[in-house]
Coordinates of C-alpha atoms in Angstrom, one line a residue:
Chain X
M1 CA -6.0 30.0 44.0
P2 CA -3.7 26.9 44.3
F3 CA -6.5 24.2 44.5
E4 CA -10.0 24.8 43.3
I5 CA -13.3 22.9 43.1
T6 CA -15.6 24.2 40.4
S7 CA -19.0 23.5 38.9
Q8 CA -18.0 25.4 35.8
P9 CA -16.7 23.6 32.6
I10 CA -12.9 23.5 32.5
S11 CA -11.5 24.5 29.1
V12 CA -9.4 21.7 27.5
V13 CA -6.5 21.6 25.0
A14 CA -8.2 20.2 21.9
A15 CA -8.1 16.4 22.1
P16 CA -7.5 14.6 18.7
D17 CA -10.3 12.0 19.3
S18 CA -12.6 10.5 21.8
H19 CA -10.1 7.8 23.0
T20 CA -8.0 10.6 24.7
G21 CA -8.3 10.5 28.4
A22 CA -5.3 12.5 29.4
V23 CA -3.5 15.5 27.9
V24 CA -0.1 16.5 29.3
T25 CA 1.4 19.8 28.2
F26 CA 5.0 20.8 28.8
D27 CA 6.1 24.4 28.2
G28 CA 9.8 25.2 28.2
I29 CA 10.2 28.9 29.1
V30 CA 13.1 31.3 28.9
R31 CA 14.2 32.0 32.4
D32 CA 16.6 34.6 33.8
L33 CA 19.4 32.4 35.1
N34 CA 21.6 29.8 33.5
D35 CA 24.3 28.1 35.5
G36 CA 24.1 31.0 37.9
L37 CA 24.6 33.6 35.2
P38 CA 21.8 36.2 34.7
V39 CA 20.3 35.9 31.2
Q40 CA 18.5 38.8 29.5
A41 CA 17.4 37.2 26.3
L42 CA 17.8 34.1 24.2
E43 CA 18.2 33.5 20.5
Y44 CA 17.3 30.1 18.9
E45 CA 18.6 29.0 15.5
A46 CA 17.7 25.8 13.7
F47 CA 18.8 23.8 10.7
E48 CA 15.2 23.5 9.8
P49 CA 15.0 20.5 7.3
L50 CA 17.1 18.3 9.6
A51 CA 15.4 19.6 12.8
V52 CA 11.9 18.8 11.4
A53 CA 12.9 15.4 10.2
E54 CA 14.5 14.5 13.5
G55 CA 11.7 16.0 15.5
E56 CA 9.1 13.9 13.5
R57 CA 11.2 10.8 14.2
I58 CA 11.1 11.5 18.0
L59 CA 7.3 12.0 17.9
T60 CA 6.9 8.7 16.0
E61 CA 9.1 7.0 18.5
A62 CA 7.1 8.4 21.4
R63 CA 3.8 7.4 19.8
G64 CA 5.2 3.9 19.5
K65 CA 7.0 3.6 22.8
F66 CA 4.1 4.8 24.9
G67 CA 1.1 3.8 22.9
L68 CA -0.1 7.4 22.6
V69 CA -3.2 8.7 20.8
D70 CA -1.0 11.5 19.5
V71 CA 1.9 13.9 20.5
T72 CA 2.9 17.2 19.1
C73 CA 5.8 19.6 19.6
V74 CA 6.5 23.1 18.5
H75 CA 9.8 25.0 18.9
R76 CA 10.5 28.7 18.6
V77 CA 13.4 30.1 16.7
G78 CA 14.6 33.8 16.7
R79 CA 15.0 36.1 19.6
L80 CA 13.0 35.4 22.8
A81 CA 12.5 37.4 26.0
I82 CA 12.4 36.1 29.5
G83 CA 9.1 34.5 30.1
D84 CA 8.5 33.5 26.5
V85 CA 7.6 29.9 25.6
A86 CA 10.5 28.4 23.7
V87 CA 9.1 24.9 23.2
R88 CA 5.8 23.2 23.8
V89 CA 5.1 19.4 23.9
I90 CA 1.5 18.1 24.1
A91 CA 1.0 14.4 24.7
F92 CA -2.5 12.9 24.2
G93 CA -2.9 9.5 25.9
V94 CA -5.7 7.1 26.7
H95 CA -4.4 7.2 30.3
R96 CA -2.3 9.8 32.2
R97 CA 0.8 7.6 32.8
E98 CA 1.8 7.3 29.2
A99 CA 1.0 11.0 28.5
F100 CA 3.3 12.1 31.4
E101 CA 6.1 9.7 30.4
A102 CA 5.9 10.6 26.7
C103 CA 5.9 14.3 27.4
E104 CA 9.2 13.9 29.4
Y105 CA 10.7 11.6 26.8
V106 CA 9.9 14.0 23.9
I107 CA 11.4 17.1 25.6
D108 CA 14.5 15.1 26.6
E109 CA 15.1 13.8 23.2
V110 CA 14.4 17.1 21.5
K111 CA 17.0 18.8 23.6
A112 CA 19.5 16.1 23.0
R113 CA 19.0 15.3 19.3
V114 CA 17.3 18.1 17.4
P115 CA 19.8 20.5 15.7
I116 CA 18.6 23.7 17.4
W117 CA 21.2 25.9 19.0
K118 CA 20.5 28.6 21.6
K119 CA 22.5 31.7 22.1
E120 CA 22.2 33.2 25.5
H121 CA 22.6 36.9 25.9
Y122 CA 23.9 37.3 29.4
A123 CA 23.4 40.4 31.5
S124 CA 27.2 40.8 31.5
G125 CA 27.1 41.5 27.8
D126 CA 28.6 38.1 26.8
S127 CA 26.8 35.5 24.7
G128 CA 27.3 31.8 23.9
W129 CA 25.9 29.1 21.7
I130 CA 24.7 25.9 23.4
N131 CA 23.8 22.7 21.7
A132 CA 23.8 19.3 23.4
Q133 CA 23.0 17.3 20.3
K134 CA 23.8 13.6 20.1
P135 CA 24.8 12.1 16.7
I136 CA 21.8 11.4 14.6
D137 CA 21.2 8.0 12.9
E138 CA 23.6 5.9 14.9
A139 CA 24.8 3.1 12.7
P140 CA 23.5 -0.3 13.9
D141 CA 26.1 -2.2 16.0
P142 CA 27.5 -4.8 13.6
R143 CA 28.1 -7.4 16.4
F144 CA 24.5 -7.1 17.5
E145 CA 23.3 -7.6 13.9
A146 CA 25.6 -10.5 13.2
E147 CA 24.3 -12.4 16.3
Y148 CA 20.7 -11.4 15.9
Y149 CA 20.4 -12.6 12.3
A150 CA 22.9 -15.4 12.6
R151 CA 20.4 -18.3 12.0
Q152 CA 18.8 -16.8 8.9
M153 CA 22.0 -15.5 7.4
R154 CA 23.3 -19.1 7.6
L155 CA 20.7 -19.9 4.9
P156 CA 22.4 -20.0 1.5
Q157 CA 19.4 -17.9 0.1
V158 CA 20.1 -15.1 2.6
G159 CA 23.7 -14.7 3.7
E160 CA 25.3 -11.3 4.1
A161 CA 24.0 -10.0 0.8
G162 CA 20.4 -11.0 1.5
Q163 CA 20.5 -9.5 4.9
Q164 CA 21.7 -6.2 3.4
K165 CA 18.7 -6.4 0.9
L166 CA 16.3 -6.8 3.8
R167 CA 18.0 -3.9 5.6
E168 CA 17.5 -1.6 2.6
S169 CA 13.8 -2.6 2.1
R170 CA 10.7 -0.8 3.1
I171 CA 7.4 -2.6 3.6
L172 CA 4.0 -1.2 4.4
V173 CA 1.7 -3.5 6.4
V174 CA -1.9 -2.5 6.2
G175 CA -3.9 -3.7 9.1
A176 CA -2.1 -4.7 12.4
G177 CA -4.7 -7.3 13.3
G178 CA -4.9 -11.1 13.1
L179 CA -2.8 -11.3 9.9
G180 CA -0.7 -8.2 10.5
S181 CA 0.4 -9.3 14.0
P182 CA 2.4 -12.4 13.0
A183 CA 3.5 -10.8 9.7
L184 CA 4.8 -7.7 11.5
L185 CA 6.6 -9.7 14.2
Y186 CA 8.4 -11.9 11.6
L187 CA 9.2 -9.0 9.3
A188 CA 10.7 -7.0 12.2
A189 CA 12.6 -9.9 13.5
A190 CA 14.0 -10.6 10.1
G191 CA 15.4 -7.1 9.9
V192 CA 13.4 -5.5 7.1
G193 CA 14.9 -2.0 7.4
T194 CA 11.7 0.2 7.4
I195 CA 8.3 -1.1 8.4
G196 CA 5.2 1.0 8.0
I197 CA 2.2 0.1 10.1
A198 CA -1.2 1.4 8.9
D199 CA -4.1 0.9 11.2
D200 CA -6.7 3.4 12.5
D201 CA -8.2 1.0 15.0
S202 CA -7.8 0.5 18.8
V203 CA -7.4 -2.7 20.7
D204 CA -10.6 -4.4 21.7
L205 CA -10.7 -7.4 24.1
S206 CA -12.2 -9.6 21.4
N207 CA -9.1 -9.0 19.2
L208 CA -6.6 -10.5 21.6
H209 CA -7.1 -14.2 20.9
R210 CA -5.6 -13.7 17.4
Q211 CA -3.9 -10.3 17.4
I212 CA -0.8 -11.4 19.3
L213 CA 1.0 -8.1 19.2
Y214 CA -1.1 -6.8 22.0
A215 CA -1.7 -7.5 25.7
A216 CA -4.8 -7.3 27.9
Q217 CA -3.7 -4.0 29.4
D218 CA -3.7 -2.5 25.9
F219 CA -7.5 -2.4 25.7
G220 CA -8.7 0.9 24.1
K221 CA -5.2 2.0 22.9
P222 CA -4.4 2.6 19.3
K223 CA -3.0 -0.4 17.5
A224 CA -0.5 1.3 15.2
S225 CA 1.6 2.8 18.0
L226 CA 1.3 -0.2 20.3
A227 CA 2.5 -2.4 17.5
A228 CA 5.5 -0.1 16.9
A229 CA 6.4 -0.2 20.6
R230 CA 6.2 -4.0 20.7
L231 CA 8.3 -4.3 17.6
Q232 CA 10.8 -1.7 18.8
A233 CA 11.4 -3.9 21.8
L234 CA 11.7 -7.0 19.6
N235 CA 14.2 -5.5 17.1
P236 CA 15.4 -1.9 17.8
S237 CA 17.5 -1.8 14.7
V238 CA 14.4 -1.5 12.4
R239 CA 12.8 1.9 11.7
Y240 CA 9.0 1.9 12.4
V241 CA 6.6 4.4 10.9
T242 CA 3.1 4.5 12.1
H243 CA 0.1 5.6 10.0
Q244 CA -2.8 5.9 12.2
E245 CA -5.3 6.2 9.4
R246 CA -7.7 4.1 7.4
V247 CA -6.6 3.4 3.9
S248 CA -8.9 5.3 1.5
S249 CA -8.9 6.4 -2.1
S250 CA -7.6 9.8 -1.0
N251 CA -4.6 8.6 1.0
S252 CA -3.6 5.3 -0.6
D253 CA -1.3 6.7 -3.3
R254 CA 0.5 8.9 -0.7
L255 CA 0.9 6.0 1.8
L256 CA 2.5 3.7 -0.8
E257 CA 5.1 6.3 -1.9
E258 CA 7.6 5.5 0.8
Y259 CA 7.5 1.8 0.4
D260 CA 8.7 -1.0 -1.9
L261 CA 6.2 -3.6 -1.1
V262 CA 2.7 -3.8 0.5
L263 CA 1.4 -6.6 2.8
D264 CA -2.4 -6.5 3.1
G265 CA -3.7 -7.7 6.4
S266 CA -6.9 -5.8 6.3
D267 CA -10.3 -7.4 7.1
N268 CA -12.7 -5.9 4.5
F269 CA -13.2 -6.0 0.8
Q270 CA -13.2 -2.3 0.4
T271 CA -9.7 -1.9 1.7
K272 CA -8.4 -5.0 -0.1
F273 CA -9.6 -3.9 -3.5
L274 CA -8.5 -0.3 -3.0
L275 CA -5.0 -1.5 -2.0
N276 CA -4.9 -3.8 -5.0
A277 CA -5.8 -0.9 -7.3
A278 CA -3.3 1.4 -5.6
C279 CA -0.5 -1.1 -5.9
V280 CA -1.2 -1.7 -9.6
R281 CA -1.2 2.1 -10.2
A282 CA 2.1 2.5 -8.3
G283 CA 3.7 -0.6 -9.9
K284 CA 4.4 -2.1 -6.4
P285 CA 4.0 -5.7 -5.4
L286 CA 1.1 -6.7 -3.0
I287 CA 0.9 -9.7 -0.8
A288 CA -2.8 -10.2 0.2
A289 CA -4.4 -12.8 2.4
S290 CA -7.9 -13.3 3.9
I291 CA -9.3 -15.9 6.2
Y292 CA -12.7 -17.5 6.8
Q293 CA -13.1 -19.7 9.9
F294 CA -10.5 -22.5 9.4
E295 CA -9.5 -21.5 5.8
G296 CA -7.3 -18.9 4.3
Q297 CA -6.5 -17.5 0.8
L298 CA -3.2 -15.9 -0.2
L299 CA -2.3 -14.3 -3.4
T300 CA 0.6 -12.1 -4.6
V301 CA 0.2 -9.4 -7.2
L302 CA 3.3 -8.4 -9.1
P303 CA 3.5 -5.5 -11.5
E304 CA 3.4 -7.0 -15.0
G305 CA 3.1 -10.4 -13.4
E306 CA 1.4 -13.1 -15.5
G307 CA -1.1 -13.9 -12.7
G308 CA -2.8 -10.5 -12.9
C309 CA -4.3 -8.9 -9.8
L310 CA -7.1 -9.4 -7.3
S311 CA -9.7 -7.7 -9.6
C312 CA -8.8 -10.1 -12.5
L313 CA -10.6 -12.7 -10.3
W314 CA -13.3 -10.5 -8.9
P315 CA -13.7 -7.5 -11.3
E316 CA -16.4 -6.0 -9.1
T317 CA -15.6 -5.3 -5.4
P318 CA -17.7 -7.8 -3.5
A319 CA -20.5 -6.5 -1.3
A320 CA -19.4 -6.2 2.4
D321 CA -22.2 -8.6 3.4
C322 CA -21.7 -11.2 0.7
V323 CA -19.5 -13.3 3.0
G324 CA -19.1 -13.1 6.7
S325 CA -16.4 -11.3 8.7
C326 CA -14.5 -12.7 11.7
A327 CA -17.1 -11.0 13.9
D328 CA -20.0 -12.7 12.1
V329 CA -18.7 -16.2 11.4
G330 CA -16.0 -16.7 14.0
V331 CA -12.3 -17.5 13.7
L332 CA -9.8 -19.6 15.5
G333 CA -6.9 -17.3 16.4
A334 CA -4.1 -19.5 15.1
V335 CA -5.6 -19.5 11.6
P336 CA -4.7 -15.9 10.7
G337 CA -1.5 -16.7 12.6
V338 CA -0.6 -19.3 9.9
L339 CA -1.7 -17.1 7.0
G340 CA 0.0 -13.9 8.4
A341 CA 3.2 -15.9 8.8
M342 CA 2.9 -17.2 5.2
Q343 CA 2.5 -13.6 4.0
A344 CA 5.7 -12.7 5.9
V345 CA 7.5 -15.6 4.1
E346 CA 6.2 -14.5 0.7
A347 CA 7.3 -10.9 1.5
L348 CA 10.8 -12.0 2.6
K349 CA 11.2 -14.2 -0.4
M350 CA 10.3 -11.3 -2.7
L351 CA 12.7 -8.9 -0.9
L352 CA 15.4 -11.5 -1.2
E353 CA 14.6 -11.9 -4.9
L354 CA 13.7 -15.5 -4.5
P355 CA 10.9 -17.1 -6.7
V356 CA 7.4 -16.2 -5.5
P357 CA 5.0 -18.8 -6.9
S358 CA 2.0 -17.2 -5.3
S359 CA 2.3 -14.5 -7.9
S360 CA 0.7 -16.7 -10.5
A361 CA -1.7 -18.6 -8.2
L362 CA -4.2 -18.3 -5.5
L363 CA -3.1 -20.4 -2.5
T364 CA -6.0 -21.8 -0.5
V365 CA -5.3 -23.4 2.9
D366 CA -7.9 -25.4 4.8
L367 CA -6.5 -26.0 8.3
M368 CA -9.5 -28.2 9.1
T369 CA -8.6 -30.9 6.6
G370 CA -4.9 -29.9 6.3
S371 CA -5.1 -29.4 2.6
M372 CA -3.6 -26.7 0.4
H373 CA -4.6 -25.9 -3.2
R374 CA -2.5 -23.9 -5.6
L375 CA -4.9 -22.6 -8.2
R376 CA -3.2 -21.0 -11.2
R377 CA -4.3 -17.5 -12.1
T378 CA -3.8 -15.7 -15.4
R379 CA -4.1 -12.0 -16.1
N380 CA -7.6 -11.1 -17.3
P381 CA -7.1 -8.8 -20.3
L382 CA -10.5 -7.2 -19.6
C383 CA -9.6 -6.5 -15.9
P384 CA -10.9 -3.1 -14.9
V385 CA -7.8 -2.5 -12.8
C386 CA -4.7 -4.0 -14.5
G387 CA -6.2 -4.8 -17.9
S388 CA -7.8 -2.6 -20.5
G389 CA -11.2 -2.6 -18.8
E390 CA -14.0 -2.3 -21.3
A391 CA -11.8 -1.1 -24.1
I392 CA -11.4 -4.6 -25.6
S393 CA -15.1 -5.1 -26.0
E394 CA -15.1 -2.4 -28.7
G395 CA -12.8 -4.4 -30.9
L396 CA -14.3 -7.2 -32.9
E397 CA -11.2 -9.3 -33.4
I398 CA -8.7 -10.6 -30.9
E399 CA -5.3 -12.0 -31.4
A400 CA -3.9 -14.9 -29.3
K401 CA -0.4 -16.2 -28.8
G402 CA -1.5 -19.3 -26.9
W403 CA -4.3 -20.8 -24.9
S404 CA -3.5 -18.6 -22.0
D405 CA -4.7 -15.6 -23.9
L406 CA -8.1 -17.3 -24.3
T407 CA -8.5 -18.3 -20.6
W408 CA -11.2 -15.7 -20.1
F409 CA -13.2 -16.7 -23.2
R410 CA -15.5 -19.5 -24.1
V411 CA -14.0 -20.7 -27.4
V412 CA -16.5 -21.9 -30.0
D413 CA -15.5 -23.6 -33.3
I414 CA -17.9 -22.6 -36.0
R415 CA -16.4 -24.7 -38.8
E416 CA -18.6 -27.4 -40.4
L417 CA -18.3 -30.8 -38.8
H418 CA -16.3 -32.2 -41.8
E419 CA -13.5 -29.6 -41.4
T420 CA -10.3 -30.6 -39.7
P421 CA -8.1 -30.7 -37.7
E422 CA -10.3 -31.0 -34.7
I423 CA -9.6 -28.6 -31.8
T424 CA -9.4 -30.7 -28.7
G425 CA -11.7 -29.6 -25.9
V426 CA -13.5 -26.9 -27.8
E427 CA -17.2 -26.8 -28.4
R428 CA -18.4 -27.0 -32.0
M429 CA -21.4 -24.9 -33.3
P430 CA -21.2 -25.2 -37.1
L431 CA -22.1 -22.0 -39.0
S432 CA -24.8 -23.8 -41.1
E433 CA -26.8 -24.6 -38.0
F434 CA -25.7 -21.8 -35.7
D435 CA -28.1 -20.8 -33.0
P436 CA -27.4 -17.3 -31.6
F437 CA -29.1 -18.2 -28.4
G438 CA -26.4 -20.7 -27.7
V439 CA -24.0 -17.8 -27.3
V440 CA -23.6 -17.3 -23.6
G441 CA -20.9 -15.3 -21.9
R442 CA -17.7 -13.9 -23.4
T443 CA -17.2 -15.9 -26.5
V444 CA -14.5 -16.1 -29.2
L445 CA -15.5 -17.6 -32.5
V446 CA -12.9 -19.7 -34.5
C447 CA -13.1 -20.7 -38.1
A448 CA -10.4 -21.9 -40.6
S449 CA -9.0 -18.4 -41.5
G450 CA -10.9 -15.9 -39.4
R451 CA -13.1 -14.7 -42.2
R452 CA -16.4 -16.5 -41.4
S453 CA -15.9 -15.9 -37.7
L454 CA -15.5 -12.2 -38.2
T455 CA -18.7 -12.0 -40.3
L456 CA -20.6 -13.9 -37.7
A457 CA -19.2 -11.9 -34.8
R458 CA -20.2 -8.7 -36.6
Q459 CA -23.7 -10.0 -37.2
L460 CA -24.0 -11.1 -33.6
R461 CA -22.8 -7.7 -32.3
A462 CA -25.5 -6.0 -34.4
D463 CA -28.0 -8.3 -32.8
G464 CA -26.9 -7.1 -29.3
F465 CA -24.4 -9.8 -28.3
A466 CA -21.7 -7.4 -26.9
D467 CA -19.3 -10.0 -25.7
V468 CA -18.6 -11.9 -29.0
F469 CA -15.2 -11.8 -30.7
S470 CA -13.5 -13.4 -33.7
L471 CA -10.1 -15.0 -33.5
V472 CA -7.8 -13.4 -36.1
G473 CA -6.2 -16.0 -38.5
G474 CA -8.4 -18.9 -37.3
V475 CA -7.0 -22.4 -37.2
R476 CA -4.6 -21.5 -40.1
D477 CA -2.5 -19.0 -38.2
N478 CA -2.9 -20.2 -34.6
A479 CA -0.8 -23.4 -34.4
F480 CA -1.4 -23.7 -30.7
L481 CA -5.0 -24.7 -31.4
R482 CA -3.7 -28.1 -32.6
T483 CA -2.4 -28.9 -29.1
P484 CA -4.8 -29.4 -26.2
P485 CA -5.4 -26.5 -23.9
Chain H
M1 CA -20.3 -37.6 -16.2
K2 CA -18.5 -37.6 -12.9
I3 CA -17.1 -34.3 -11.6
H4 CA -15.0 -33.8 -8.5
V5 CA -16.2 -30.7 -6.6
T6 CA -14.5 -28.8 -3.8
Y7 CA -16.2 -26.1 -1.8
F8 CA -14.6 -23.2 0.1
A9 CA -15.6 -20.8 2.8
V10 CA -19.3 -20.1 3.1
L11 CA -20.1 -22.6 0.3
R12 CA -18.4 -25.4 2.3
E13 CA -20.3 -24.3 5.4
Q14 CA -23.7 -24.3 3.6
R15 CA -22.9 -27.6 1.7
G16 CA -21.8 -29.2 5.0
L17 CA -18.7 -30.8 3.4
S18 CA -15.5 -29.9 1.7
E19 CA -15.6 -32.1 -1.3
E20 CA -17.6 -34.7 -3.2
V21 CA -17.9 -36.5 -6.5
L22 CA -21.0 -35.7 -8.4
D23 CA -22.6 -37.4 -11.4
T24 CA -24.0 -34.5 -13.4
L25 CA -25.3 -33.5 -16.8
C26 CA -24.3 -29.9 -16.3
K27 CA -22.1 -28.7 -19.2
T28 CA -20.6 -25.6 -17.6
P29 CA -19.4 -24.7 -14.1
E30 CA -22.1 -22.0 -14.1
A31 CA -24.9 -24.5 -14.7
L32 CA -23.4 -26.8 -12.1
Y33 CA -23.2 -24.0 -9.6
E34 CA -26.8 -22.9 -10.3
H35 CA -27.9 -26.5 -9.8
L36 CA -26.1 -26.9 -6.5
R37 CA -27.3 -23.5 -5.4
G38 CA -30.9 -24.7 -5.8
V39 CA -30.3 -28.0 -4.1
H40 CA -28.3 -26.7 -1.1
N41 CA -29.7 -23.2 -0.8
F42 CA -26.4 -21.4 -1.3
S43 CA -26.8 -17.8 -0.3
L44 CA -24.1 -16.5 -2.7
D45 CA -25.0 -15.0 -6.0
R46 CA -23.2 -16.6 -9.0
K47 CA -21.3 -13.4 -9.7
W48 CA -19.3 -13.6 -6.5
V49 CA -18.2 -17.2 -7.1
K50 CA -15.0 -18.0 -8.9
V51 CA -14.3 -21.4 -10.3
A52 CA -11.1 -23.3 -10.8
V53 CA -11.1 -26.3 -13.1
N54 CA -8.2 -28.7 -12.7
D55 CA -6.3 -26.3 -10.5
E56 CA -6.6 -23.4 -12.9
F57 CA -9.1 -20.5 -12.8
A58 CA -11.5 -20.8 -15.6
P59 CA -14.6 -18.9 -16.9
M60 CA -17.9 -19.9 -15.4
D61 CA -19.3 -20.6 -18.8
G62 CA -16.4 -22.8 -20.0
I63 CA -17.1 -26.5 -20.9
L64 CA -16.8 -29.3 -18.3
F65 CA -15.4 -32.7 -19.1
A66 CA -15.8 -36.0 -17.3
G67 CA -13.2 -36.3 -14.5
D68 CA -12.7 -32.5 -14.1
R69 CA -11.8 -31.2 -10.7
V70 CA -14.0 -28.2 -10.0
V71 CA -13.4 -25.8 -7.1
F72 CA -15.9 -23.1 -6.2
I73 CA -14.3 -20.2 -4.4
P74 CA -16.1 -17.2 -2.9
P75 CA -14.0 -14.1 -2.0
V76 CA -13.2 -13.9 1.7
A77 CA -12.2 -10.8 3.7
G78 CA -11.4 -11.9 7.3
G79 CA -8.2 -10.7 8.8

């Protein structure tokens, strides 16, 4: 029956999620005529690693170009008979138009680019190999690039060499929202060679006032692929990879593998702290930012950097409801615009191997008052992520090379009041009148040589004060104590 | 002693201003925070608040000196 009306359920090709509103399937079938010659059978052969890699690339392009929910393709190899399905493309879109267009795009590109050859066995007994492959990985047109990047290459800090560094770099942007939008636009325009976009969300109308990658018509479509399409139009010489998934403890290490640098544009503590830990584990730099109404915070975490990591500041991941989200407290769209652009600047400086002062500070920006603070961070040796965690608490004695090693301790001088030299800025609690209940927080005790402080620390530990330490060598061996902190 | 205090994010919102100079007897940032929390009904528990003294992150139980510039910073997550 050519056209039917039915009250029975119509079986569907499995849709990947509830956003899918249209599924378009294309089947390429072995037919009995080619260029007027009768064909009896077909044989397909593929150079598989290359074919799969190129095929994946085409699917990624299609997801980006058409803002698809998903698209898949399967191609047969071996000997096929007339009527067999040789290739199948299935495009899942929010709406039908992009699904139709994507389906056509994928099959055209697969036929043109994927290294699969077909050998037709003609009824006449002849056979022939056919492959209409285009060269893969066309080199970028040097004239296009020279003109495109002319203004930034004029900077002495960039130049030809810097542009080449950017071209060879791979950055993962997590969250293509208020921060990710401007960051992605500037990174793509600057010519960072590979840009990964991780976001599992779809565009909501309430996103548009700050998430400037998207248009009103994008409502309901997946952000990662829309972002890739928008950026592809902005700078086609960059390779875009979409990761339509939420960063979790089970996928974070895998996601980071292909990248040199991570930019955190996420909007929740769980993702932020998870990414921080994953970057520390992988030894990859992280540029994180967050906003609150008219304010923003930005910090960079470098492997082995003196500033430590996000968990050095907040060792425990803050509860989701401890401060408000954009949805709860409101945000002016241009505020994440400023912070996202600042993240892009920090990322580009890092890739260009320029100094990145945000790696040893937390930058706070208040766009209401127009003020910016640069608050110096130091690594917390007890940090559960980049430090030794609880391990140090077991030791009774600590060694210090300078005041910075004591940043996370309250320093208490237990020498008697007549003992000199005085340690500037340090509290005195002489041993002869020592009150254990004055010991609050993580404390390091200092005496002349480290002997009395060790005895006292041991005694206090026995009394249940877990966070008390003794400074090895006391005032005698730690010359830095004679200079103010 | 006089201490210069700056508030960020939800603390600024609940305090109703960005910065002020306080005359206080509090010896540590922690004591100062707990005092201010009582006065201004800050919703944030002390454990989520970081403090910077004179532009450098510092322990909450460190010692304050007259003229110190103290910044209270809660973590923020918006994006």
